[in-house]
Amino acid sequence: MKQLRSNITIVILCIAVALSGIFSMQTPMVYAASLTNDGSSDDTSTNENTSNDSANDTANDTSTNEESSDPNTSNDNTTERQDTSDAKAVVTTIDTSVKIMQEDGTEVVDPTVGQPPAVISDPEAPAIVSNNAIVMDAKTGQILYAKNAYDACYPASITKIMTCLVALEHVNMNDIITFSYDSIWGIERDSNHIALDVGEKITAEECFYGILLQSANEASWGMAEHVAGSVSAFADMMNEKAAELGCTNTHFVNANGLHDDNHYTSCYDMALITQAAIANPVFRTIDETVYYQIPPTNLCEEPRDIWHYLKMIYPSSPYYYEYCEGGKTRFTDQAHNTLTTYAKKNDMELICVVMNCAGAANTYKDSIALYDYYFDRYTYAYPLTSYNPNQTDTSNSILNNFYHGLDHDTFHLEVDRDVTVVVPFDMKEDDLVLDVTYNNTIQGNVVGIVNIIYKDQLVGCSDITYQDLVVDGEVLSWGAVHEEKKNSIAKVIRILVIILICILAALIILVFVRNRRYRYLKRRSRSSKLHF
Protein backbone atom coordinates (compact mmCIF):
# COMPACT_ATOMS: atom_id res chain seq x y z
CA MET A 1 0.00 0.00 0.00
CA LYS A 2 2.83 2.36 0.88
CA GLN A 3 4.48 1.42 -2.36
CA LEU A 4 1.26 2.28 -4.23
CA ARG A 5 0.97 5.67 -2.51
CA SER A 6 4.61 6.33 -3.30
CA ASN A 7 4.07 5.49 -6.96
CA ILE A 8 0.98 7.76 -7.10
CA THR A 9 2.96 10.60 -5.52
CA ILE A 10 5.74 10.17 -8.08
CA VAL A 11 3.22 10.21 -10.94
CA ILE A 12 1.56 13.38 -9.57
CA LEU A 13 4.96 15.09 -9.25
CA CYS A 14 5.85 14.12 -12.82
CA ILE A 15 2.53 15.50 -14.08
CA ALA A 16 3.09 18.75 -12.15
CA VAL A 17 6.59 19.13 -13.56
CA ALA A 18 5.30 18.48 -17.08
CA LEU A 19 2.50 21.00 -16.69
CA SER A 20 4.84 23.63 -15.30
CA GLY A 21 7.13 23.08 -18.27
CA ILE A 22 4.23 23.47 -20.69
CA PHE A 23 3.06 26.69 -19.03
CA SER A 24 6.58 28.06 -18.92
CA MET A 25 6.85 27.54 -22.71
CA GLN A 26 3.41 28.95 -23.47
CA THR A 27 3.68 32.14 -21.43
CA PRO A 28 6.27 33.96 -23.57
CA MET A 29 4.38 32.82 -26.70
CA VAL A 30 1.17 34.44 -25.48
CA TYR A 31 3.06 37.59 -24.52
CA ALA A 32 4.80 37.71 -27.87
CA ALA A 33 1.48 37.41 -29.64
CA SER A 34 0.21 40.46 -27.78
CA LEU A 35 2.96 42.74 -29.07
CA THR A 36 2.33 45.31 -31.78
CA ASN A 37 4.74 45.69 -34.69
CA ASP A 38 6.87 48.28 -32.93
CA GLY A 39 7.32 46.02 -29.91
CA SER A 40 4.88 47.73 -27.55
CA SER A 41 2.56 45.51 -25.57
CA ASP A 42 -1.17 45.57 -26.16
CA ASP A 43 -2.79 44.31 -22.99
CA THR A 44 -6.30 45.00 -24.27
CA SER A 45 -6.01 42.68 -27.25
CA THR A 46 -8.48 39.85 -27.24
CA ASN A 47 -8.62 38.80 -30.89
CA GLU A 48 -5.41 38.48 -32.85
CA ASN A 49 -5.65 38.98 -36.59
CA THR A 50 -2.96 36.84 -38.14
CA SER A 51 -4.14 36.88 -41.76
CA ASN A 52 -1.37 37.44 -44.28
CA ASP A 53 -3.16 40.31 -46.02
CA SER A 54 -2.97 42.47 -42.90
CA ALA A 55 0.61 41.65 -41.95
CA ASN A 56 2.83 44.47 -43.17
CA ASP A 57 5.42 46.84 -41.85
CA THR A 58 3.07 49.77 -41.31
CA ALA A 59 -0.06 48.12 -39.90
CA ASN A 60 -0.86 46.61 -36.51
CA ASP A 61 -1.22 42.83 -36.71
CA THR A 62 -3.22 42.90 -33.49
CA SER A 63 -6.85 44.00 -33.59
CA THR A 64 -8.67 44.87 -30.39
CA ASN A 65 -12.31 44.73 -29.48
CA GLU A 66 -12.38 48.49 -28.93
CA GLU A 67 -10.55 51.06 -31.09
CA SER A 68 -9.37 54.31 -29.60
CA SER A 69 -11.23 57.31 -30.97
CA ASP A 70 -8.06 59.40 -30.78
CA PRO A 71 -5.05 58.15 -32.73
CA ASN A 72 -2.77 60.09 -30.41
CA THR A 73 -3.78 58.41 -27.15
CA SER A 74 -0.78 56.06 -27.22
CA ASN A 75 2.80 57.29 -27.55
CA ASP A 76 3.90 54.12 -29.27
CA ASN A 77 1.08 54.12 -31.78
CA THR A 78 2.26 54.42 -35.37
CA THR A 79 -0.86 53.18 -37.09
CA GLU A 80 -4.51 52.92 -36.30
CA ARG A 81 -6.83 50.36 -37.83
CA GLN A 82 -10.31 51.62 -38.58
CA ASP A 83 -12.79 48.74 -38.69
CA THR A 84 -16.46 49.50 -39.27
CA SER A 85 -19.18 47.87 -41.25
CA ASP A 86 -18.89 50.57 -43.93
CA ALA A 87 -15.15 51.09 -44.41
CA LYS A 88 -11.75 49.84 -43.35
CA ALA A 89 -8.44 51.66 -43.47
CA VAL A 90 -5.07 51.85 -41.84
CA VAL A 91 -4.63 55.55 -41.11
CA THR A 92 -1.15 56.98 -40.64
CA THR A 93 -0.76 58.79 -37.31
CA ILE A 94 2.06 60.44 -35.42
CA ASP A 95 3.91 59.95 -32.13
CA THR A 96 2.92 63.12 -30.26
CA SER A 97 5.58 62.86 -27.56
CA VAL A 98 8.41 64.37 -29.64
CA LYS A 99 8.39 68.07 -30.51
CA ILE A 100 10.42 70.19 -32.90
CA MET A 101 10.99 73.94 -32.78
CA GLN A 102 9.50 76.10 -35.51
CA GLU A 103 11.06 79.31 -36.90
CA ASP A 104 8.60 81.42 -34.91
CA GLY A 105 9.65 79.72 -31.67
CA THR A 106 6.60 77.50 -31.29
CA GLU A 107 6.83 73.76 -30.75
CA VAL A 108 5.02 71.27 -32.95
CA VAL A 109 4.89 67.51 -33.14
CA ASP A 110 7.72 65.88 -35.09
CA PRO A 111 5.88 63.57 -37.51
CA THR A 112 8.99 61.63 -38.48
CA VAL A 113 9.32 59.94 -35.07
CA GLY A 114 7.91 56.43 -34.83
CA GLN A 115 7.17 56.21 -38.55
CA PRO A 116 8.23 53.26 -40.71
CA PRO A 117 10.72 53.93 -43.51
CA ALA A 118 9.11 56.07 -46.19
CA VAL A 119 8.31 54.61 -49.59
CA ILE A 120 9.67 57.23 -52.00
CA SER A 121 9.38 56.83 -55.77
CA ASP A 122 12.17 59.28 -56.63
CA PRO A 123 15.09 59.14 -54.19
CA GLU A 124 16.80 62.02 -55.99
CA ALA A 125 13.96 64.42 -55.18
CA PRO A 126 14.48 66.88 -52.33
CA ALA A 127 14.01 65.58 -48.79
CA ILE A 128 10.77 66.80 -47.24
CA VAL A 129 9.26 66.88 -43.74
CA SER A 130 5.78 65.72 -44.73
CA ASN A 131 5.22 62.03 -44.15
CA ASN A 132 2.93 61.70 -47.16
CA ALA A 133 3.23 63.55 -50.46
CA ILE A 134 2.64 63.34 -54.19
CA VAL A 135 3.33 65.36 -57.33
CA MET A 136 1.00 64.70 -60.27
CA ASP A 137 0.94 66.23 -63.72
CA ALA A 138 -2.49 67.85 -64.03
CA LYS A 139 -2.75 67.28 -67.78
CA THR A 140 -1.81 63.62 -68.02
CA GLY A 141 -2.31 62.34 -64.48
CA GLN A 142 1.25 61.02 -64.55
CA ILE A 143 2.82 60.59 -61.10
CA LEU A 144 6.23 62.26 -60.87
CA TYR A 145 6.83 61.85 -57.14
CA ALA A 146 5.24 59.77 -54.39
CA LYS A 147 6.10 59.42 -50.73
CA ASN A 148 3.76 57.08 -48.87
CA ALA A 149 1.24 58.53 -51.31
CA TYR A 150 -1.23 55.66 -51.19
CA ASP A 151 -1.48 55.41 -47.40
CA ALA A 152 -4.67 56.64 -45.74
CA CYS A 153 -4.37 59.90 -43.78
CA TYR A 154 -6.79 62.28 -42.13
CA PRO A 155 -7.31 65.13 -44.62
CA ALA A 156 -8.64 67.98 -42.44
CA SER A 157 -10.05 70.82 -44.55
CA ILE A 158 -8.64 69.79 -47.91
CA THR A 159 -11.81 67.68 -47.80
CA LYS A 160 -13.57 70.83 -48.97
CA ILE A 161 -12.10 70.43 -52.46
CA MET A 162 -14.31 67.37 -52.88
CA THR A 163 -17.20 69.18 -51.20
CA CYS A 164 -17.10 71.93 -53.80
CA LEU A 165 -16.45 69.53 -56.69
CA VAL A 166 -19.63 67.58 -55.89
CA ALA A 167 -21.74 70.62 -55.00
CA LEU A 168 -20.82 72.47 -58.19
CA GLU A 169 -22.34 69.62 -60.17
CA HIS A 170 -25.70 69.95 -58.41
CA VAL A 171 -26.40 73.61 -57.63
CA ASN A 172 -27.06 76.86 -59.44
CA MET A 173 -24.81 79.69 -58.30
CA ASN A 174 -27.92 81.79 -57.55
CA ASP A 175 -29.49 79.16 -55.30
CA ILE A 176 -30.35 80.47 -51.84
CA ILE A 177 -28.93 78.42 -48.98
CA THR A 178 -30.67 78.71 -45.61
CA PHE A 179 -28.59 77.57 -42.66
CA SER A 180 -30.11 75.16 -40.17
CA TYR A 181 -29.53 74.87 -36.45
CA ASP A 182 -27.35 71.79 -36.99
CA SER A 183 -25.13 73.50 -39.57
CA ILE A 184 -24.39 76.36 -37.16
CA TRP A 185 -24.11 74.50 -33.87
CA GLY A 186 -22.96 71.13 -35.16
CA ILE A 187 -19.38 72.27 -35.74
CA GLU A 188 -16.66 72.68 -33.14
CA ARG A 189 -16.90 76.19 -31.72
CA ASP A 190 -13.19 76.95 -32.17
CA SER A 191 -13.12 75.72 -35.76
CA ASN A 192 -13.14 77.89 -38.87
CA HIS A 193 -16.37 79.71 -39.72
CA ILE A 194 -17.66 82.97 -41.19
CA ALA A 195 -20.11 83.74 -38.35
CA LEU A 196 -23.28 82.63 -40.10
CA ASP A 197 -26.41 82.26 -37.95
CA VAL A 198 -29.42 79.96 -37.83
CA GLY A 199 -31.87 80.95 -40.55
CA GLU A 200 -29.36 83.15 -42.37
CA LYS A 201 -29.53 83.09 -46.16
CA ILE A 202 -26.71 83.47 -48.67
CA THR A 203 -26.30 82.44 -52.31
CA ALA A 204 -24.52 79.27 -53.34
CA GLU A 205 -21.81 81.40 -54.95
CA GLU A 206 -21.17 83.26 -51.69
CA CYS A 207 -21.15 79.95 -49.84
CA PHE A 208 -18.50 78.52 -52.19
CA TYR A 209 -16.24 81.49 -51.51
CA GLY A 210 -16.70 81.01 -47.78
CA ILE A 211 -15.80 77.32 -48.10
CA LEU A 212 -12.71 77.61 -50.31
CA LEU A 213 -11.22 80.91 -49.13
CA GLN A 214 -12.09 80.98 -45.43
CA SER A 215 -12.52 77.22 -44.94
CA ALA A 216 -15.88 77.85 -43.26
CA ASN A 217 -17.13 74.67 -41.65
CA GLU A 218 -20.72 75.80 -41.18
CA ALA A 219 -20.83 76.87 -44.84
CA SER A 220 -19.73 73.37 -45.86
CA TRP A 221 -22.39 71.80 -43.65
CA GLY A 222 -25.10 74.08 -45.04
CA MET A 223 -24.05 73.37 -48.62
CA ALA A 224 -24.23 69.62 -47.95
CA GLU A 225 -27.75 69.92 -46.54
CA HIS A 226 -28.83 72.09 -49.46
CA VAL A 227 -27.56 69.62 -52.06
CA ALA A 228 -28.45 66.28 -50.48
CA GLY A 229 -30.80 67.00 -47.60
CA SER A 230 -28.34 65.78 -44.96
CA VAL A 231 -24.62 65.59 -44.37
CA SER A 232 -24.63 61.79 -44.45
CA ALA A 233 -26.41 61.73 -47.80
CA PHE A 234 -23.95 64.27 -49.16
CA ALA A 235 -21.03 62.18 -47.85
CA ASP A 236 -22.45 59.25 -49.83
CA MET A 237 -22.33 61.45 -52.93
CA MET A 238 -18.72 62.36 -52.12
CA ASN A 239 -17.79 58.69 -51.82
CA GLU A 240 -19.54 57.86 -55.09
CA LYS A 241 -17.61 60.63 -56.80
CA ALA A 242 -14.36 59.38 -55.29
CA ALA A 243 -15.01 55.90 -56.66
CA GLU A 244 -15.87 57.38 -60.06
CA LEU A 245 -12.53 59.22 -60.13
CA GLY A 246 -10.60 56.04 -59.30
CA CYS A 247 -9.86 56.76 -55.63
CA THR A 248 -8.90 53.58 -53.81
CA ASN A 249 -8.29 54.61 -50.19
CA THR A 250 -10.88 57.28 -49.45
CA HIS A 251 -13.94 57.42 -47.23
CA PHE A 252 -15.75 60.65 -46.30
CA VAL A 253 -18.31 61.07 -43.54
CA ASN A 254 -18.70 64.85 -43.56
CA ALA A 255 -18.34 67.85 -45.85
CA ASN A 256 -15.89 69.97 -43.85
CA GLY A 257 -13.08 67.64 -42.80
CA LEU A 258 -13.52 67.99 -39.03
CA HIS A 259 -12.02 64.90 -37.49
CA ASP A 260 -13.74 61.55 -37.60
CA ASP A 261 -11.84 58.28 -37.31
CA ASN A 262 -13.64 57.00 -40.39
CA HIS A 263 -12.95 60.09 -42.52
CA TYR A 264 -9.75 59.62 -44.50
CA THR A 265 -8.09 59.77 -47.90
CA SER A 266 -4.62 59.48 -49.43
CA CYS A 267 -2.34 61.89 -51.25
CA TYR A 268 -2.92 60.01 -54.49
CA ASP A 269 -6.69 60.15 -54.12
CA MET A 270 -6.56 63.85 -53.22
CA ALA A 271 -4.51 64.51 -56.35
CA LEU A 272 -7.20 62.77 -58.44
CA ILE A 273 -9.89 64.84 -56.72
CA THR A 274 -7.96 68.06 -57.28
CA GLN A 275 -7.33 67.18 -60.92
CA ALA A 276 -11.09 66.81 -61.43
CA ALA A 277 -11.85 69.99 -59.47
CA ILE A 278 -9.52 72.26 -61.45
CA ALA A 279 -11.04 70.94 -64.67
CA ASN A 280 -14.10 72.96 -63.63
CA PRO A 281 -13.54 76.63 -64.55
CA VAL A 282 -15.97 77.81 -61.84
CA PHE A 283 -13.91 76.04 -59.18
CA ARG A 284 -10.76 77.69 -60.54
CA THR A 285 -12.34 81.13 -60.50
CA ILE A 286 -13.36 80.80 -56.86
CA ASP A 287 -10.24 79.08 -55.56
CA GLU A 288 -7.83 81.44 -57.30
CA THR A 289 -9.50 84.51 -55.75
CA VAL A 290 -7.51 86.23 -53.02
CA TYR A 291 -10.27 88.43 -51.59
CA TYR A 292 -14.07 88.29 -51.66
CA GLN A 293 -16.84 90.18 -49.91
CA ILE A 294 -20.14 88.60 -48.93
CA PRO A 295 -22.76 91.35 -48.95
CA PRO A 296 -25.21 91.98 -46.08
CA THR A 297 -27.77 89.23 -45.54
CA ASN A 298 -31.20 88.89 -43.95
CA LEU A 299 -29.54 88.57 -40.53
CA CYS A 300 -26.29 90.49 -40.91
CA GLU A 301 -26.23 94.20 -41.78
CA GLU A 302 -22.49 94.33 -42.39
CA PRO A 303 -20.64 92.79 -45.33
CA ARG A 304 -18.22 89.97 -44.62
CA ASP A 305 -14.66 90.38 -45.94
CA ILE A 306 -12.93 87.05 -46.50
CA TRP A 307 -9.36 86.35 -47.57
CA HIS A 308 -7.78 83.19 -48.88
CA TYR A 309 -5.87 81.21 -46.26
CA LEU A 310 -3.32 79.99 -48.82
CA LYS A 311 -0.09 81.91 -48.18
CA MET A 312 1.59 80.80 -51.39
CA ILE A 313 -0.50 83.25 -53.44
CA TYR A 314 0.42 86.39 -51.45
CA PRO A 315 3.51 88.24 -52.76
CA SER A 316 4.13 89.65 -49.27
CA SER A 317 4.26 86.16 -47.71
CA PRO A 318 7.59 84.41 -47.05
CA TYR A 319 5.97 81.34 -48.60
CA TYR A 320 4.89 83.09 -51.81
CA TYR A 321 5.33 80.99 -54.92
CA GLU A 322 4.86 82.86 -58.16
CA TYR A 323 3.65 79.82 -60.10
CA CYS A 324 1.03 78.75 -57.54
CA GLU A 325 -2.51 79.22 -58.83
CA GLY A 326 -4.59 78.00 -55.90
CA GLY A 327 -5.17 75.28 -53.37
CA LYS A 328 -6.48 74.40 -49.94
CA THR A 329 -4.82 74.12 -46.55
CA ARG A 330 -5.63 73.69 -42.86
CA PHE A 331 -5.02 71.59 -39.76
CA THR A 332 -6.58 69.34 -37.14
CA ASP A 333 -4.94 67.76 -34.12
CA GLN A 334 -5.26 64.32 -35.69
CA ALA A 335 -4.49 65.16 -39.32
CA HIS A 336 -1.76 67.67 -38.49
CA ASN A 337 -1.00 70.05 -41.36
CA THR A 338 -2.28 69.24 -44.83
CA LEU A 339 -1.91 71.19 -48.06
CA THR A 340 -3.14 70.69 -51.62
CA THR A 341 -1.99 73.12 -54.32
CA TYR A 342 -1.67 73.40 -58.08
CA ALA A 343 0.89 75.47 -59.94
CA LYS A 344 1.71 76.23 -63.57
CA LYS A 345 5.03 77.14 -65.14
CA ASN A 346 5.22 77.66 -68.89
CA ASP A 347 2.83 75.06 -70.29
CA MET A 348 3.22 72.50 -67.49
CA GLU A 349 0.73 72.35 -64.62
CA LEU A 350 1.44 70.23 -61.54
CA ILE A 351 -0.61 69.21 -58.51
CA CYS A 352 1.14 68.76 -55.16
CA VAL A 353 -0.46 67.20 -52.07
CA VAL A 354 1.33 66.97 -48.72
CA MET A 355 -0.29 65.44 -45.64
CA ASN A 356 0.57 64.39 -42.12
CA CYS A 357 3.09 67.20 -41.73
CA ALA A 358 4.38 69.03 -38.65
CA GLY A 359 3.80 72.75 -39.11
CA ALA A 360 2.15 74.80 -41.83
CA ALA A 361 5.51 76.31 -42.72
CA ASN A 362 6.84 72.88 -43.64
CA THR A 363 3.87 72.15 -45.92
CA TYR A 364 4.69 75.29 -47.89
CA LYS A 365 8.43 74.60 -47.96
CA ASP A 366 7.91 70.98 -49.02
CA SER A 367 5.52 71.95 -51.79
CA ILE A 368 7.78 74.69 -53.16
CA ALA A 369 10.81 72.39 -53.09
CA LEU A 370 8.97 69.70 -55.02
CA TYR A 371 7.53 72.16 -57.53
CA ASP A 372 10.94 73.69 -58.25
CA TYR A 373 12.56 70.29 -58.62
CA TYR A 374 10.08 68.94 -61.18
CA PHE A 375 9.47 72.17 -63.07
CA ASP A 376 13.23 72.55 -63.57
CA ARG A 377 13.88 68.96 -64.64
CA TYR A 378 10.82 67.76 -66.54
CA THR A 379 9.03 68.65 -69.76
CA TYR A 380 6.31 67.34 -72.05
CA ALA A 381 7.04 64.87 -74.84
CA TYR A 382 4.76 63.73 -77.67
CA PRO A 383 6.06 60.28 -78.62
CA LEU A 384 3.28 59.41 -81.09
CA THR A 385 3.56 62.51 -83.26
CA SER A 386 5.45 60.69 -86.00
CA TYR A 387 4.39 57.15 -85.17
CA ASN A 388 2.85 55.27 -88.11
CA PRO A 389 0.59 52.35 -87.14
CA ASN A 390 -0.12 51.50 -90.80
CA GLN A 391 2.11 48.49 -91.15
CA THR A 392 1.22 44.99 -92.23
CA ASP A 393 1.52 42.40 -89.49
CA THR A 394 0.35 39.10 -90.97
CA SER A 395 1.07 37.30 -87.70
CA ASN A 396 -2.03 38.93 -86.23
CA SER A 397 -5.37 37.53 -87.35
CA ILE A 398 -7.20 40.84 -87.29
CA LEU A 399 -4.58 42.68 -89.31
CA ASN A 400 -4.12 39.70 -91.60
CA ASN A 401 -7.84 39.61 -92.39
CA PHE A 402 -7.89 43.36 -92.71
CA TYR A 403 -4.97 43.37 -95.10
CA HIS A 404 -6.42 40.68 -97.34
CA GLY A 405 -9.82 42.35 -97.29
CA LEU A 406 -8.53 45.70 -98.51
CA ASP A 407 -6.00 47.00 -100.95
CA HIS A 408 -2.88 48.68 -99.61
CA ASP A 409 -4.07 52.23 -100.25
CA THR A 410 -7.01 51.83 -97.87
CA PHE A 411 -5.06 50.25 -95.03
CA HIS A 412 -5.60 53.13 -92.59
CA LEU A 413 -5.04 52.92 -88.83
CA GLU A 414 -4.81 55.88 -86.44
CA VAL A 415 -3.45 56.69 -82.98
CA ASP A 416 -3.90 59.74 -80.79
CA ARG A 417 -0.89 61.78 -81.88
CA ASP A 418 -1.53 64.32 -79.11
CA VAL A 419 -0.78 61.84 -76.32
CA THR A 420 1.48 63.63 -73.85
CA VAL A 421 3.95 62.24 -71.34
CA VAL A 422 6.20 63.95 -68.83
CA VAL A 423 9.89 63.13 -69.14
CA PRO A 424 13.19 64.57 -67.85
CA PHE A 425 14.92 67.18 -69.98
CA ASP A 426 17.98 64.94 -70.18
CA MET A 427 16.08 61.81 -71.19
CA LYS A 428 17.95 59.48 -73.53
CA GLU A 429 16.18 58.69 -76.76
CA ASP A 430 16.07 54.95 -76.14
CA ASP A 431 14.58 55.44 -72.64
CA LEU A 432 11.15 55.89 -74.20
CA VAL A 433 9.84 52.66 -75.72
CA LEU A 434 6.64 52.00 -77.68
CA ASP A 435 5.08 48.63 -76.96
CA VAL A 436 2.44 47.75 -79.57
CA THR A 437 -0.21 45.07 -79.04
CA TYR A 438 -2.88 44.14 -81.60
CA ASN A 439 -6.20 42.62 -80.58
CA ASN A 440 -7.33 39.25 -81.86
CA THR A 441 -10.94 40.40 -82.00
CA ILE A 442 -12.54 43.63 -83.16
CA GLN A 443 -13.64 45.87 -80.29
CA GLY A 444 -15.66 48.63 -81.87
CA ASN A 445 -13.14 50.32 -84.11
CA VAL A 446 -10.20 49.53 -81.80
CA VAL A 447 -7.58 47.31 -83.43
CA GLY A 448 -4.94 47.40 -80.71
CA ILE A 449 -3.03 49.59 -78.25
CA VAL A 450 0.36 51.26 -78.15
CA ASN A 451 1.83 51.62 -74.66
CA ILE A 452 4.47 54.23 -73.92
CA ILE A 453 7.10 52.90 -71.53
CA TYR A 454 9.69 55.01 -69.71
CA LYS A 455 12.27 53.13 -67.64
CA ASP A 456 10.00 50.08 -67.39
CA GLN A 457 7.07 52.23 -66.24
CA LEU A 458 3.87 52.78 -68.22
CA VAL A 459 3.55 56.56 -68.66
CA GLY A 460 0.98 56.79 -71.46
CA CYS A 461 -0.97 54.89 -74.08
CA SER A 462 -3.24 55.23 -77.09
CA ASP A 463 -5.73 52.95 -78.78
CA ILE A 464 -4.96 51.96 -82.35
CA THR A 465 -8.19 52.59 -84.22
CA TYR A 466 -9.47 51.96 -87.71
CA GLN A 467 -10.73 55.12 -89.43
CA ASP A 468 -13.08 55.15 -92.41
CA LEU A 469 -11.57 56.57 -95.60
CA VAL A 470 -13.18 58.51 -98.43
CA VAL A 471 -11.66 57.51 -101.78
CA ASP A 472 -13.06 59.16 -104.90
CA GLY A 473 -16.14 60.15 -102.93
CA GLU A 474 -16.67 56.60 -101.70
CA VAL A 475 -16.64 55.82 -97.97
CA LEU A 476 -14.50 52.77 -97.34
CA SER A 477 -15.21 51.08 -94.03
CA TRP A 478 -13.75 48.10 -92.27
CA GLY A 479 -14.33 45.09 -94.51
CA ALA A 480 -15.41 47.27 -97.46
CA VAL A 481 -14.29 46.04 -100.89
CA HIS A 482 -12.91 47.95 -103.84
CA GLU A 483 -14.44 48.49 -107.27
CA GLU A 484 -12.74 45.48 -108.89
CA LYS A 485 -13.99 43.17 -106.18
CA LYS A 486 -17.39 44.80 -106.38
CA ASN A 487 -17.47 44.15 -110.14
CA SER A 488 -16.46 40.56 -109.58
CA ILE A 489 -19.21 40.07 -107.05
CA ALA A 490 -21.66 41.78 -109.40
CA LYS A 491 -20.78 39.28 -112.15
CA VAL A 492 -21.36 36.39 -109.78
CA ILE A 493 -24.67 37.87 -108.75
CA ARG A 494 -25.71 38.30 -112.41
CA ILE A 495 -24.82 34.69 -113.17
CA LEU A 496 -26.76 33.51 -110.16
CA VAL A 497 -29.74 35.59 -111.24
CA ILE A 498 -29.58 34.10 -114.79
CA ILE A 499 -29.39 30.59 -113.39
CA LEU A 500 -32.33 31.34 -111.13
CA ILE A 501 -34.32 32.65 -114.10
CA CYS A 502 -33.49 29.55 -116.13
CA ILE A 503 -34.61 27.30 -113.30
CA LEU A 504 -37.85 29.23 -112.98
CA ALA A 505 -38.38 29.03 -116.78
CA ALA A 506 -37.74 25.29 -116.72
CA LEU A 507 -40.22 24.86 -113.90
CA ILE A 508 -42.81 26.86 -115.81
CA ILE A 509 -42.28 24.78 -118.97
CA LEU A 510 -42.45 21.59 -116.94
CA VAL A 511 -45.70 22.64 -115.36
CA PHE A 512 -47.11 23.69 -118.75
CA VAL A 513 -46.19 20.32 -120.36
CA ARG A 514 -47.60 18.42 -117.43
CA ASN A 515 -50.88 20.28 -117.63
CA ARG A 516 -51.21 19.64 -121.39
CA ARG A 517 -50.56 15.93 -120.91
CA TYR A 518 -53.10 15.83 -118.13
CA ARG A 519 -55.77 17.44 -120.33
CA TYR A 520 -54.93 15.05 -123.23
CA LEU A 521 -55.28 12.00 -121.04
CA LYS A 522 -58.54 13.29 -119.66
CA ARG A 523 -60.07 13.79 -123.15
CA ARG A 524 -58.95 10.33 -124.21
CA SER A 525 -60.56 8.84 -121.15
CA ARG A 526 -63.90 10.44 -122.04
CA SER A 527 -63.69 9.22 -125.64
CA SER A 528 -63.14 5.63 -124.49
CA LYS A 529 -66.26 5.73 -122.35
CA LEU A 530 -68.42 6.84 -125.30
CA HIS A 531 -67.25 3.96 -127.48
CA PHE A 532 -67.90 1.50 -124.71
Steps between C-alpha positions, in 0.01 A plus 500: 500500500783736588665406176178586313471839672864566421446416134191727486698784658778457244248504214334817637840671532589403143168638374556825693850538359371435148220752539734763639729445203210539258383822666852637511527448121156641424527819704759682286311386187179662622689815596674512165168470323373805686775728371437757229741538209713759676545274802256671736268278698127506441338374817149569372529268202253217501486395135821468304476550126769286345382504138777556248321787326519716812858418595722782378759737632265793554187335641420349839464122480300507822137610490318587820136486591493876555683757284618825649314800363817709519801375305728694732399332826800265493858623467610183328218500249618530141188376328135474579268244347152626425252212489133576442228337302529770232874552452840375606831682488837519663544870573848643547539681833782665689685451829401817687766474770783651292498870413703712261557875512351716227656821361254711699605330824195278538523126554319251280487124481783337305316269258811306403533331841359149524426478128606205284749567220339714232420354160636762259471460123779745414792486744671788320216740581552746785453370854176622655349508850152384401444131558271467199530685170441479127569702186267434206494653155157662469474443125594134476450372854856368493657457845841667523560459873341292775586465866266266686248645256253213512475475879181623666530826696258738665448785251367785718359784289641397164183289511324815383647460151279194458211681668510775240565260211182305580289804589592685181348215302164533676430866578434825319725783614189710575343237725414631846642295786326529837708386795348259749558471872718192446722671242574786741528314829615163371858614442772541760476851642871576455507377141498717189177682415371826353255577784183389325187463715199270512255599228751720318483494121782538249541397136678183397771713339564686826502169685765357265726797568454452873590131468809529279649830618413507870457124549164563668375182661141613547489607134610150398234343721229728361605429142482125567148530641392717208627253240411166658265572788746378764872481559499120492322494165746754364792291631358207302512720190861591581593133530325417173693777329825375651435152363414648160834684493693182583574572867596182682561603862241767574194514722319823593244542776461878498536800271745712700781267605456535877650191654328165489690173529320372192569809287820453302666515160847471347728741318442312176123514537513870590705566187231326291231707672693822444563412136124463449424818696733727302348368178194702604556867408257618771706323766815665364342844504398467864812328630741736326333807655699672773224720643120486493223689675170342598238775498255563787244225554157466659666468842825692462506871413874513439685346206742218571856541368673167444857430393658184369691302762755378244823692564668389179291745295592814699809685369562641849513151656833325566338193345392675179544290189453687176379196306238393756146547371292378793442228753369412843666472839419457869561290810344275762664342802468156343577584137773751583576738213372419153537695177377450144615743230532528124756707314582576137832591343519552125261240360539244780251485787571288808295398803675455835340344809679477835338347808586395852752781539629683808442872454335705228836651411633157408203427272582814303874431493448138394261597223726774363803270507316231307356746249841653428662160463252365244439823311876538450565141393194380310321589178228369271573253221272386217630155405222413253528810283689318226394146583346312206274208597429415134723199465411150392530241774383170352572320827190663647166360388317831506762684298546202271128491421495875468792501261355231276160667505629835378753630256812668634381855436206460738695342784446788744556479876523796739636581846455805719801704391436754777575252779726679747747361751725671751869418469830644629673761287806276480310187399687267266323421177489126562351549850157545344369177348180434304344163572236412239235232553233407244168348602387163372139615486340823384390724787298776342752669276794421731762278337764509772691719746839667510647536849764761574763367739759711682758312707273195525207715615180555302468878456243523220305310238273534199251272331577401143177563313372437151374816328265503202651642181339694217652400165360665188192599697447145623503422873714195563429331831646202676442199276392718205612377157638691205347554157670199338375269771160663480492435124601141556225451753255671265588250225442211737169648603396543134589139424306382801202708392516351145519149640206575726301631203583190297388275783176693532447480120564126506252457782241700309553292184483181703175605658359605161592163339359310793172686480467436124565129548246490778233661280584261210465195719174629638347550151612154394339351806166660411521378140555141615188510714284611205617212282435254777 
